[in-house]
Short mmCIF file of C-alpha atoms and ligand atoms in Angstrom, two decimals:
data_model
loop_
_atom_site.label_atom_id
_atom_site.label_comp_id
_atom_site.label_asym_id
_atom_site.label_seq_id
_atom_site.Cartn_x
_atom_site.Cartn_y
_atom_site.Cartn_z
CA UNK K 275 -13.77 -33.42 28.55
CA UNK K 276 -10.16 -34.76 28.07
CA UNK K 277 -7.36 -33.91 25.86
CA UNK K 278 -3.96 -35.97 24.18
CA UNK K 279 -1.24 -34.85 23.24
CA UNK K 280 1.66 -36.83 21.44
CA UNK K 281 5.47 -36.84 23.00
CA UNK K 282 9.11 -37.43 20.93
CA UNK K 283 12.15 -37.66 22.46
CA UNK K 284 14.49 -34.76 22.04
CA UNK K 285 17.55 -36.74 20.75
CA UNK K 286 18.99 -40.43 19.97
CA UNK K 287 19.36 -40.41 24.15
CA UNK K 288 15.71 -40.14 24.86
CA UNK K 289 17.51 -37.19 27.24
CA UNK K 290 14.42 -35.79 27.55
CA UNK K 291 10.45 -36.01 26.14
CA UNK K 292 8.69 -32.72 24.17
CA UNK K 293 5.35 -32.10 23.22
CA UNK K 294 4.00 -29.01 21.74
CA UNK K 295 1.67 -26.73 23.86
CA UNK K 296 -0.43 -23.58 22.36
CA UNK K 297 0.08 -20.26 24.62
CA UNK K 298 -2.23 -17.36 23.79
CA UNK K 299 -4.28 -15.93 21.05
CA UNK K 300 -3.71 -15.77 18.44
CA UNK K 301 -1.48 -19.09 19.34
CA UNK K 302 1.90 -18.91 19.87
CA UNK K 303 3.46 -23.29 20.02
CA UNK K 304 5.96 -23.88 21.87
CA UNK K 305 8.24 -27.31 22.39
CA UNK K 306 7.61 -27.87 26.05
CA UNK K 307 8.95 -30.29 28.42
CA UNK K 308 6.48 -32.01 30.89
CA UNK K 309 7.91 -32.33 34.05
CA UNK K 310 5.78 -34.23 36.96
CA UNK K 311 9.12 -33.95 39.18
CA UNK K 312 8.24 -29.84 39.16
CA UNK K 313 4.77 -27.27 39.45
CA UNK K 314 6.03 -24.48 37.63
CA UNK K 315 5.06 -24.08 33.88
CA UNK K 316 7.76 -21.71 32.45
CA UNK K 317 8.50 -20.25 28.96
CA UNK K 318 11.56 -18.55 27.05
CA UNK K 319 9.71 -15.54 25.90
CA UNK K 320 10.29 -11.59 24.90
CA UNK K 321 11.73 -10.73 27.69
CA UNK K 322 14.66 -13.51 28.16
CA UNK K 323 18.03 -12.27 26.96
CA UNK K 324 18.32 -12.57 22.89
CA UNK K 325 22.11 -14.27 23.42
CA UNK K 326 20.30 -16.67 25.45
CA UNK K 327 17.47 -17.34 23.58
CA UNK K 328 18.72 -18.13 20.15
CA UNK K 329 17.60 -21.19 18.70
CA UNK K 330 14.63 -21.28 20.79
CA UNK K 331 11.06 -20.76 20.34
CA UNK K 332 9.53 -17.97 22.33
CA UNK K 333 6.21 -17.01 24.20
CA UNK K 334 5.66 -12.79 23.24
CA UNK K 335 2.78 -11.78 25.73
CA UNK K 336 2.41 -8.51 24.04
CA UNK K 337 1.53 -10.09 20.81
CA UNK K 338 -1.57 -12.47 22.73
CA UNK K 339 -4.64 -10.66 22.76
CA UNK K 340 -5.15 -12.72 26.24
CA UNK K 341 -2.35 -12.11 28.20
CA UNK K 342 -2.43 -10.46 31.37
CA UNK K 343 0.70 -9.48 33.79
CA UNK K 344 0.71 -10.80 37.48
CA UNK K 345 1.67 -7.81 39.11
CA UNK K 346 4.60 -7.65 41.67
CA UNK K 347 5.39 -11.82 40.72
CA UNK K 348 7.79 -13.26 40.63
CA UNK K 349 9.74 -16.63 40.27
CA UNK K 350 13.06 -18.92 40.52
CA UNK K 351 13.76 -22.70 40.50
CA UNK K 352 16.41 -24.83 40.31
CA UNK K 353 16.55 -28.42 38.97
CA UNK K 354 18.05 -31.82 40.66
CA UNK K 355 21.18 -30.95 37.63
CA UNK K 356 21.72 -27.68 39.11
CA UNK K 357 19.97 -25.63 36.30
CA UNK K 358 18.16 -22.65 36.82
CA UNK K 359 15.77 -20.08 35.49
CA UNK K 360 13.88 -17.39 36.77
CA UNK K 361 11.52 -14.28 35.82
CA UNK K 362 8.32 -12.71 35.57
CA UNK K 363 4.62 -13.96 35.45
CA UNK K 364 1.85 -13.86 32.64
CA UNK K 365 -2.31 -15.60 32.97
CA UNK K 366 -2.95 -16.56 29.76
CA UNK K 367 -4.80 -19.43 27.75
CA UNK K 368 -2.59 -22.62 27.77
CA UNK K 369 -4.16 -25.46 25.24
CA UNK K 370 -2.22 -29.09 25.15
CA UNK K 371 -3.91 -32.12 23.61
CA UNK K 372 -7.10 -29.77 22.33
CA UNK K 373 -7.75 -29.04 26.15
CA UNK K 374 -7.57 -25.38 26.99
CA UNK K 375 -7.09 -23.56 30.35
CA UNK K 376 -7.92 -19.93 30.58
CA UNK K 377 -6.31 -17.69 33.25
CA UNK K 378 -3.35 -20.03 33.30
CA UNK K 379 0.47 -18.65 35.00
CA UNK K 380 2.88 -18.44 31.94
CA UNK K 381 6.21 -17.67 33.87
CA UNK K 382 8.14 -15.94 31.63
CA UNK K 383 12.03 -16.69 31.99
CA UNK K 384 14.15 -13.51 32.18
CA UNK K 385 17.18 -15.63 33.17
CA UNK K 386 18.10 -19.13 32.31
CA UNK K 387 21.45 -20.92 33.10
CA UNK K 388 23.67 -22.31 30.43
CA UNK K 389 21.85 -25.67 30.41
CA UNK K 390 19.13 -24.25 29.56
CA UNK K 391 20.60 -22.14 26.65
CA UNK K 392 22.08 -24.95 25.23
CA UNK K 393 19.43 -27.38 25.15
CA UNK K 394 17.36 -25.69 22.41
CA UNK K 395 15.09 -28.92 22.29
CA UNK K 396 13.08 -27.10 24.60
CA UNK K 397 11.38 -23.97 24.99
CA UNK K 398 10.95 -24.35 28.62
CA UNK K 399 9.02 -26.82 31.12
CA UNK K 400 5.63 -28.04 31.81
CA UNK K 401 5.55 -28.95 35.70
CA UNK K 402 2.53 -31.09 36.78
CA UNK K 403 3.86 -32.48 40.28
CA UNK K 404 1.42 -30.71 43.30
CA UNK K 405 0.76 -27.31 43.37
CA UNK K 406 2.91 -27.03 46.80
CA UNK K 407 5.87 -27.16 44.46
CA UNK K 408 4.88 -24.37 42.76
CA UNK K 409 7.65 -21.10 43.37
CA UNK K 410 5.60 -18.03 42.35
CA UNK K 411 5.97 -15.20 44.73
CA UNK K 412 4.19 -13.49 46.45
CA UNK K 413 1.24 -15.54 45.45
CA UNK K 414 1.56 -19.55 44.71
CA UNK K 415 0.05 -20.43 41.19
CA UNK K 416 -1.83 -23.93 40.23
CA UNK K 417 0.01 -25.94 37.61
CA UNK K 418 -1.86 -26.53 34.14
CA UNK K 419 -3.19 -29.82 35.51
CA UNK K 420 -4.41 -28.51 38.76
CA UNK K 421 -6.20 -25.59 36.78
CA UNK K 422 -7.56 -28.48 34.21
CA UNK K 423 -8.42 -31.28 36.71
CA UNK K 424 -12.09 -29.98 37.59
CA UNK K 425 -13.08 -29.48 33.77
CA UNK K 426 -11.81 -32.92 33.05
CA UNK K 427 -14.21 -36.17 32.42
CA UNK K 428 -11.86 -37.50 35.30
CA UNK K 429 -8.96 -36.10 37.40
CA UNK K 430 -6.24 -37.76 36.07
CA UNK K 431 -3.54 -37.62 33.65
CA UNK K 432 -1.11 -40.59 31.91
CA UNK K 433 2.28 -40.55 30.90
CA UNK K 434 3.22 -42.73 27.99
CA UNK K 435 7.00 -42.33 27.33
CA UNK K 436 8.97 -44.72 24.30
CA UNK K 437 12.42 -45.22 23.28
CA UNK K 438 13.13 -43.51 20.16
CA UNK K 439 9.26 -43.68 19.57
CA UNK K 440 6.58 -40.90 19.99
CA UNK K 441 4.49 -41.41 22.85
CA UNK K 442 1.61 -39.43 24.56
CA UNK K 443 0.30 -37.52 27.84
CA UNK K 444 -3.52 -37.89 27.94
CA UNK K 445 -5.65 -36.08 30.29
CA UNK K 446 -8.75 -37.29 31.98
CA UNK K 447 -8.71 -40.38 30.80
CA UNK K 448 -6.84 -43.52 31.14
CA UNK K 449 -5.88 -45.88 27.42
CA UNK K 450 -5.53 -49.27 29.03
CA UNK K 451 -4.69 -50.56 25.59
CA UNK K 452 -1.47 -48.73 26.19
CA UNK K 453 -0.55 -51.11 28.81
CA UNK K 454 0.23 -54.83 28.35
CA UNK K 455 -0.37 -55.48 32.26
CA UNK K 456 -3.43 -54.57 34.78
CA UNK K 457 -2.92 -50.87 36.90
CA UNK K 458 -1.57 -51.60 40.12
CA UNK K 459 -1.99 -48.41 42.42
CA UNK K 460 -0.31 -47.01 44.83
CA UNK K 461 -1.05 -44.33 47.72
CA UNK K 462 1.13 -41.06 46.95
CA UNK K 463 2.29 -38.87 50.17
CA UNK K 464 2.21 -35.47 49.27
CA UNK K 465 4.16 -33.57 52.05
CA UNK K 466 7.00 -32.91 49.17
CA UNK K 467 4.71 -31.58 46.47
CA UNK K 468 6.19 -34.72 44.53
CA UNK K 469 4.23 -37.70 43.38
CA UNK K 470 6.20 -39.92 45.95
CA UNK K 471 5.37 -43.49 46.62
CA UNK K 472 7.02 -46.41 48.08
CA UNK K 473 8.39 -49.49 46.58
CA UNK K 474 9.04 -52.55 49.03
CA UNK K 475 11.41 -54.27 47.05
CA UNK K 476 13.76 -55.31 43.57
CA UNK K 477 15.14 -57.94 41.78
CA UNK K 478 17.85 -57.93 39.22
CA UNK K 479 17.43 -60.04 36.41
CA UNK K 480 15.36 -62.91 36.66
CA UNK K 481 17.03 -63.23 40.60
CA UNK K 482 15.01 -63.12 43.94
CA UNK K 483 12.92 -60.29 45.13
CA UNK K 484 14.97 -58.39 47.55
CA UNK K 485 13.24 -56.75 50.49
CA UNK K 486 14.19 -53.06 50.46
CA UNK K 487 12.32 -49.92 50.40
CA UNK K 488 12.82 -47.37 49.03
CA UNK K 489 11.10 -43.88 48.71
CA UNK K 490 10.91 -42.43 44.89
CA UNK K 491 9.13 -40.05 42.51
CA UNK K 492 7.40 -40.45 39.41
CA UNK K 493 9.50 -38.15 37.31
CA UNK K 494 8.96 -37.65 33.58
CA UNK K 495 11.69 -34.36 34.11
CA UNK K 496 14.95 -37.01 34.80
CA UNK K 497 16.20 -38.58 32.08
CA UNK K 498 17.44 -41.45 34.11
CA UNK K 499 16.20 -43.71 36.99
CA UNK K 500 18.21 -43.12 39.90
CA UNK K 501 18.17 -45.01 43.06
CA UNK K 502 20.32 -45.56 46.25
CA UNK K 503 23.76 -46.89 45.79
CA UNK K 504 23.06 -50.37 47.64
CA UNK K 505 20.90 -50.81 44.77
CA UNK K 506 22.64 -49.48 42.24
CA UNK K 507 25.92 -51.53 43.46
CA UNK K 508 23.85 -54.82 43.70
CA UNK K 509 22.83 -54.44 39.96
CA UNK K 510 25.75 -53.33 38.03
CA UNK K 511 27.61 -56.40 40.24
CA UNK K 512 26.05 -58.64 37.59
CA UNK K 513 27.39 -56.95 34.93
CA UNK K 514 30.99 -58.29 34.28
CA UNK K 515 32.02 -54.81 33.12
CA UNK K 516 30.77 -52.60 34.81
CA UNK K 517 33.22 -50.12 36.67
CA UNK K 518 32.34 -46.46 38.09
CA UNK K 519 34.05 -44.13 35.86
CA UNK K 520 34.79 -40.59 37.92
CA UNK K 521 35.02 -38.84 34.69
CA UNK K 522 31.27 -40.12 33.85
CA UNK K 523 30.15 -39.86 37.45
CA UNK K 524 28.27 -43.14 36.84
CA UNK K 525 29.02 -46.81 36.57
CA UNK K 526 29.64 -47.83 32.44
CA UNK K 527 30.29 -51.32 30.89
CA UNK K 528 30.97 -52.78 27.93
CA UNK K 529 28.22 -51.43 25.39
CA UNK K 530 28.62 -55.21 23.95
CA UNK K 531 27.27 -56.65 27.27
CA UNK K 532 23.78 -58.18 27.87
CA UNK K 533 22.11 -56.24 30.68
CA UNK K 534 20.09 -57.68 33.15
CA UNK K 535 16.64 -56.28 33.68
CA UNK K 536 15.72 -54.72 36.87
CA UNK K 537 12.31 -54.96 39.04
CA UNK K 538 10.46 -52.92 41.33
CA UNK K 539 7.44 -53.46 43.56
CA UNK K 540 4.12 -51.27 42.76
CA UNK K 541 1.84 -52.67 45.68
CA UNK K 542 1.73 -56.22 44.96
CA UNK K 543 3.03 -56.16 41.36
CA UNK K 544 6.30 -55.75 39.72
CA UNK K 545 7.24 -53.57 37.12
CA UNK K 546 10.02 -54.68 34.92
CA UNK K 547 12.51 -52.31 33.22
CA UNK K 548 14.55 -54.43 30.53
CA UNK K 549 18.05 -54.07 30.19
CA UNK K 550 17.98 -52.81 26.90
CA UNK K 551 16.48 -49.54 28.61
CA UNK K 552 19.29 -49.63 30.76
CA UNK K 553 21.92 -49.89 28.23
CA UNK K 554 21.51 -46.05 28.12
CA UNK K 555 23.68 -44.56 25.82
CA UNK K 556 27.58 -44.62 24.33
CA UNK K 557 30.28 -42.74 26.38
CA UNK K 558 32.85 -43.47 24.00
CA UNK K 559 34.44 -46.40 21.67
CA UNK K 560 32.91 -49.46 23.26
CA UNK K 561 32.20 -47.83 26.65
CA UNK K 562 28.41 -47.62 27.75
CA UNK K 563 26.81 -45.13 30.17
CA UNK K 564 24.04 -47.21 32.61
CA UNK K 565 20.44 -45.79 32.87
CA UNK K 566 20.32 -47.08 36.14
CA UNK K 567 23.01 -44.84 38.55
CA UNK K 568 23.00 -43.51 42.53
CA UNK K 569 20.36 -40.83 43.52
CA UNK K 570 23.66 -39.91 45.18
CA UNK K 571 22.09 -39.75 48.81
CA UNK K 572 19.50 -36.40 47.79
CA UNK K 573 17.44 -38.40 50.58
CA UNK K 574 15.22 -39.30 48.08
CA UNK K 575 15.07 -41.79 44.91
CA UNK K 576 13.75 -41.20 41.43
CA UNK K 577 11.90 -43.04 38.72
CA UNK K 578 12.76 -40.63 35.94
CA UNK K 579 12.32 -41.52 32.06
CA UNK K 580 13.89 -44.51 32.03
CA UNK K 581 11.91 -46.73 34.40
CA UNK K 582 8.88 -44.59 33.16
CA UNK K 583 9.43 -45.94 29.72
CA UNK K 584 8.73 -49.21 31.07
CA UNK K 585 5.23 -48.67 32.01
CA UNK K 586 1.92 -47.05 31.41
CA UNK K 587 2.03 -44.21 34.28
CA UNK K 588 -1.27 -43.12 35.91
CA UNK K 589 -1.26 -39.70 37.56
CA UNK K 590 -4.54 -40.11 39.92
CA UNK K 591 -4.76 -36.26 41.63
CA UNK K 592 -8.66 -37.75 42.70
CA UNK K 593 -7.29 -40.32 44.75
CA UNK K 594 -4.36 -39.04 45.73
CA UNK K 595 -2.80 -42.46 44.18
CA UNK K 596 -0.17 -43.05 40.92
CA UNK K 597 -0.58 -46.10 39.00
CA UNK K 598 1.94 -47.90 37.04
CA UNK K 599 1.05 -50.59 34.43
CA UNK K 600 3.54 -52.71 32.48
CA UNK K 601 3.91 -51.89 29.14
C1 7B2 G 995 18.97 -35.31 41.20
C2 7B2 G 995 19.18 -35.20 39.72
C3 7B2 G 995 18.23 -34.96 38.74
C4 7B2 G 995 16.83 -34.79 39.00
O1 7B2 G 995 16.05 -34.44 38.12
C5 7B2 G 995 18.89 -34.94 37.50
C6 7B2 G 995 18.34 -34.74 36.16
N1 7B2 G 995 18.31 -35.69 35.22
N2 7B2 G 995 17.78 -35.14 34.10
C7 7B2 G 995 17.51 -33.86 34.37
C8 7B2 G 995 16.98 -32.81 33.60
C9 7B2 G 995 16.57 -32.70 32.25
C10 7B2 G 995 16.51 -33.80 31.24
N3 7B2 G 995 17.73 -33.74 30.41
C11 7B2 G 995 18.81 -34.47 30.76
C12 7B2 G 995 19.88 -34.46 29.90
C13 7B2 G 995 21.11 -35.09 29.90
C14 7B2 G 995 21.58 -36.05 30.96
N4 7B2 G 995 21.80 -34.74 28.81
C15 7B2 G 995 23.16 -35.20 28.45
C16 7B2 G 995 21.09 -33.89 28.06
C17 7B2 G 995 21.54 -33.30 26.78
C18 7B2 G 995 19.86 -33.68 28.73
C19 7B2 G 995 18.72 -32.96 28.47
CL1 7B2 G 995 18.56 -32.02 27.06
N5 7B2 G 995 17.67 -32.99 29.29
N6 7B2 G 995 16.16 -31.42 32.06
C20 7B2 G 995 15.64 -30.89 30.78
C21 7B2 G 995 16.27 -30.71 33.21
C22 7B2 G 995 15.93 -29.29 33.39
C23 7B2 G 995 16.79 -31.56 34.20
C24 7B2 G 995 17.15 -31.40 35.56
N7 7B2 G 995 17.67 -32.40 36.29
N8 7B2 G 995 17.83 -33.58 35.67
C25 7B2 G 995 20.23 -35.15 37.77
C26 7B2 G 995 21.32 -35.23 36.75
N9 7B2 G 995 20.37 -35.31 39.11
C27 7B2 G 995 21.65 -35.58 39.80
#
C-alpha cells in the first residue's frame, strides 16, 4: 500500500508547504503543514478559542462518528520561532494521499500563540520526525507515519518541495523520476527524535569544497536553511552586497545581485542549492532577505525548505537512513 499527496506553498515566499489531510468520518479536510522537524500532529478544532480561530479551518470531534477522547492527555510544544500551541487529545481516522490510519492522536489545540492565529494558511501541523519527539502526556503517541509505516509497501516517505510550484509527499514509495541525480544515503542518529545527519563539507559557488562538518536536520517545518555563522559569513562574503541588517536579523543584499549557489556533502555526493533559491524574498525597495542565514548557535543546524527544495528527500524509517537526490 502507499499513498501521495500533492503540496503548494502557502504564499509568494514559499514560507511554508500545505497539503490537505482528511480527519474523521464523515471527513472533515483540513490545510495541514508537514513538519519532519516535529512528532506531534495537531489541529485547530471546536475547542480552540473562536477569536483565535477565525479564518481557519477546524477539526469538530463531536461531529466524527470515529472520534474517541484520550482521557487525562494532554499536550504543549513550542517551535524553533518561539510559537506555541497546546491542548487536548482525540484517536481518530487520519487519511493523506488516499492512505488512512485508524486510531490515530488528533491533538486538538485549545491554545495557540499569535503566530499561529495569524497564519491562517494553516490549520495546524503534521509532525513526522521520530516518535521520541512526540509531547503527549501522560502517554507518548506515534506520529501518522510511525502509525502508517507497517501497512506501507515500504517504510518510507519522500518530500518533494518547489518554488512557487505544487509538489508532493509520497508514502511507501520512492518516484526516482522526481530526481535528476542518483539517492545518496546517509545514516540518521536518532538520540534527538530529529532526522539528523552529518554533512562533511560546502562549497560556495563553483569554489573548492571546504572541509567542515556540520550536524543538521531534514526539516520540511523551517522555511529557511540555516547553518552556523562561519558558514553563513563565508557565503554572503561573495556577495558584494550583502550586509547583516539588525532590523532583519539576517544578512540582505541587493535583490539585483547574482547569488552564488551553495553545496553540501550527502556521503560522497553534493547537493547543490542555486542561488536563485537563496535569493529568498524582498525586504523592501531593492533590499533582499538571504535564504541562507545563522542557526544562531541552537547547537544544531537545519536544512529547512529551502535547501529541501533543492532535492528529492528520502525519509528511510527502515534503515534508519535519509536520502537526498538532486533535483
Ligand atoms: C530555529 C528556528 C526555526 C526552526 O524551525 C525557525 C523557523 N523557521 N520557520 C519556522 C516555522 C514555520 C514556517 N513559516 C515561516 C514563516 C516566516 C518566516 N514568515 C514570514 C511567515 C509568514 C511564515 C510562515 Cl506562515 N511559516 N512555521 C509554520 C512554524 C510553526 C515555524 C517554526 N519555526 N520556524 C526559526 C525562525 N528559527 C530561528
Amino acid at each position: 500500500q502507499t499513498g501521495s499527496a500533492p503540496n503548494h506553498p502557502s504564499d509568494s515566499e514559499d514560507d511554508e508547504y500545505i497539503t490537505n489531510v482528511s480527519i474523521g468520518t464523515p471527513a472533515q479536510v483540513l490545510p495541514l503543514d508537514f513538519d519532519t522537524g516535529s512528532s506531534d500532529l495537531w489541529v485547530f478544532s471546536s475547542e480552540t478559542p473562536s477569536s483565535s480561530a477565525r479564518g481557519h479551518t477546524i477539526y469538530t470531534p463531536s461531529k466524527s462518528s470515529t472520534s474517541k477522547k484520550v482521557s487525562g492527555a494532554s499536550w504543549s510544544i513550542t517551535y524553533g520561532d518561539n510559537s506555541s500551541s497546546s491542548g487536548d487529545v482525540y484517536t481518530d481516522t487520519v487519511t493523506i494521499g488516499g492512505f488512512s490510519v485508524t486510531g490515530q492522536a488528533v491533538e486538538s489545540a485549545t491554545k495557540v500563540s499569535t503566530q499561529f492565529v495569524q497564519d491562517t494558511s494553516n490549520s495546524g501541523l503534521v509532525g513526522l520526525a521520530l516518535d521520541s519527539g512526540n509531547t503527549v502526556k501522560p502517554t507518548k503517541q506515534k506520529t501518522w507515519f510511525s502509525n502508517a509505516s507497517s501497512h506501507l509497501a515500504q517504510p518510507v516517505f519522500t518530500a518533494d518541495l518547489n518554488h512557487q510550484a505544487d509538489g508532493s509527499y509520497n508514502f511507501g514509495f520512492i518516484d526516482t523520476t522526481l530526481a535528476s541525480g542518483p539517492i545518496t544515503y546517509v545514516p540518521i542518529s536518532t538520540g534527538n527524535g530529529f532526522w539528523e545527519f552529518t554533512s562533511a563539507s560546502y562549497a560556495i559557488g563553483g569554489g573548492s569544497s571546504k572541509k567542515h562538518s556540520t550536524d543538521g536536520i531534514a526539516d520540511t517545518g523551517t522555511t529557511l536553511l540555516l547553518l552556523d555563522d562561519t558558514i553563513v559569513d563565508a557565503y554572503y562574503n561573495q556577495v558584494e552586497s550583502a550586509q547583516y541588517d539588525d532590523s532583519q536579523e539576517g544578512y540582505t543584499f541587493d535583490c539585483s545581485e547574482d547569488l552564488p549557489s551553495f553545496s553540501f556533502a550527502v556521503g560522497s555526493s553534493t547537493i547543490t542549492v542555486p542561488g536563485s533559491l537563496i535569493n529568498f524574498a524582498p525586504v523592501d525597495g531593492n533590499t533582499c532577505f538571504g535564504g541562507l542565514q545563522s542557526d544562531d548557535g541552537i547547537g544544531i543546524s537545519i536544512f529547512g525548505d529551502v535547501a529541501i527544495k533543492a532535492a528529492l528527500v528520502v525519509f528511510d524509517l527502515g534503515n534508519k537512513r535519509l536520502g537526498w537526490a538532486q533535483k
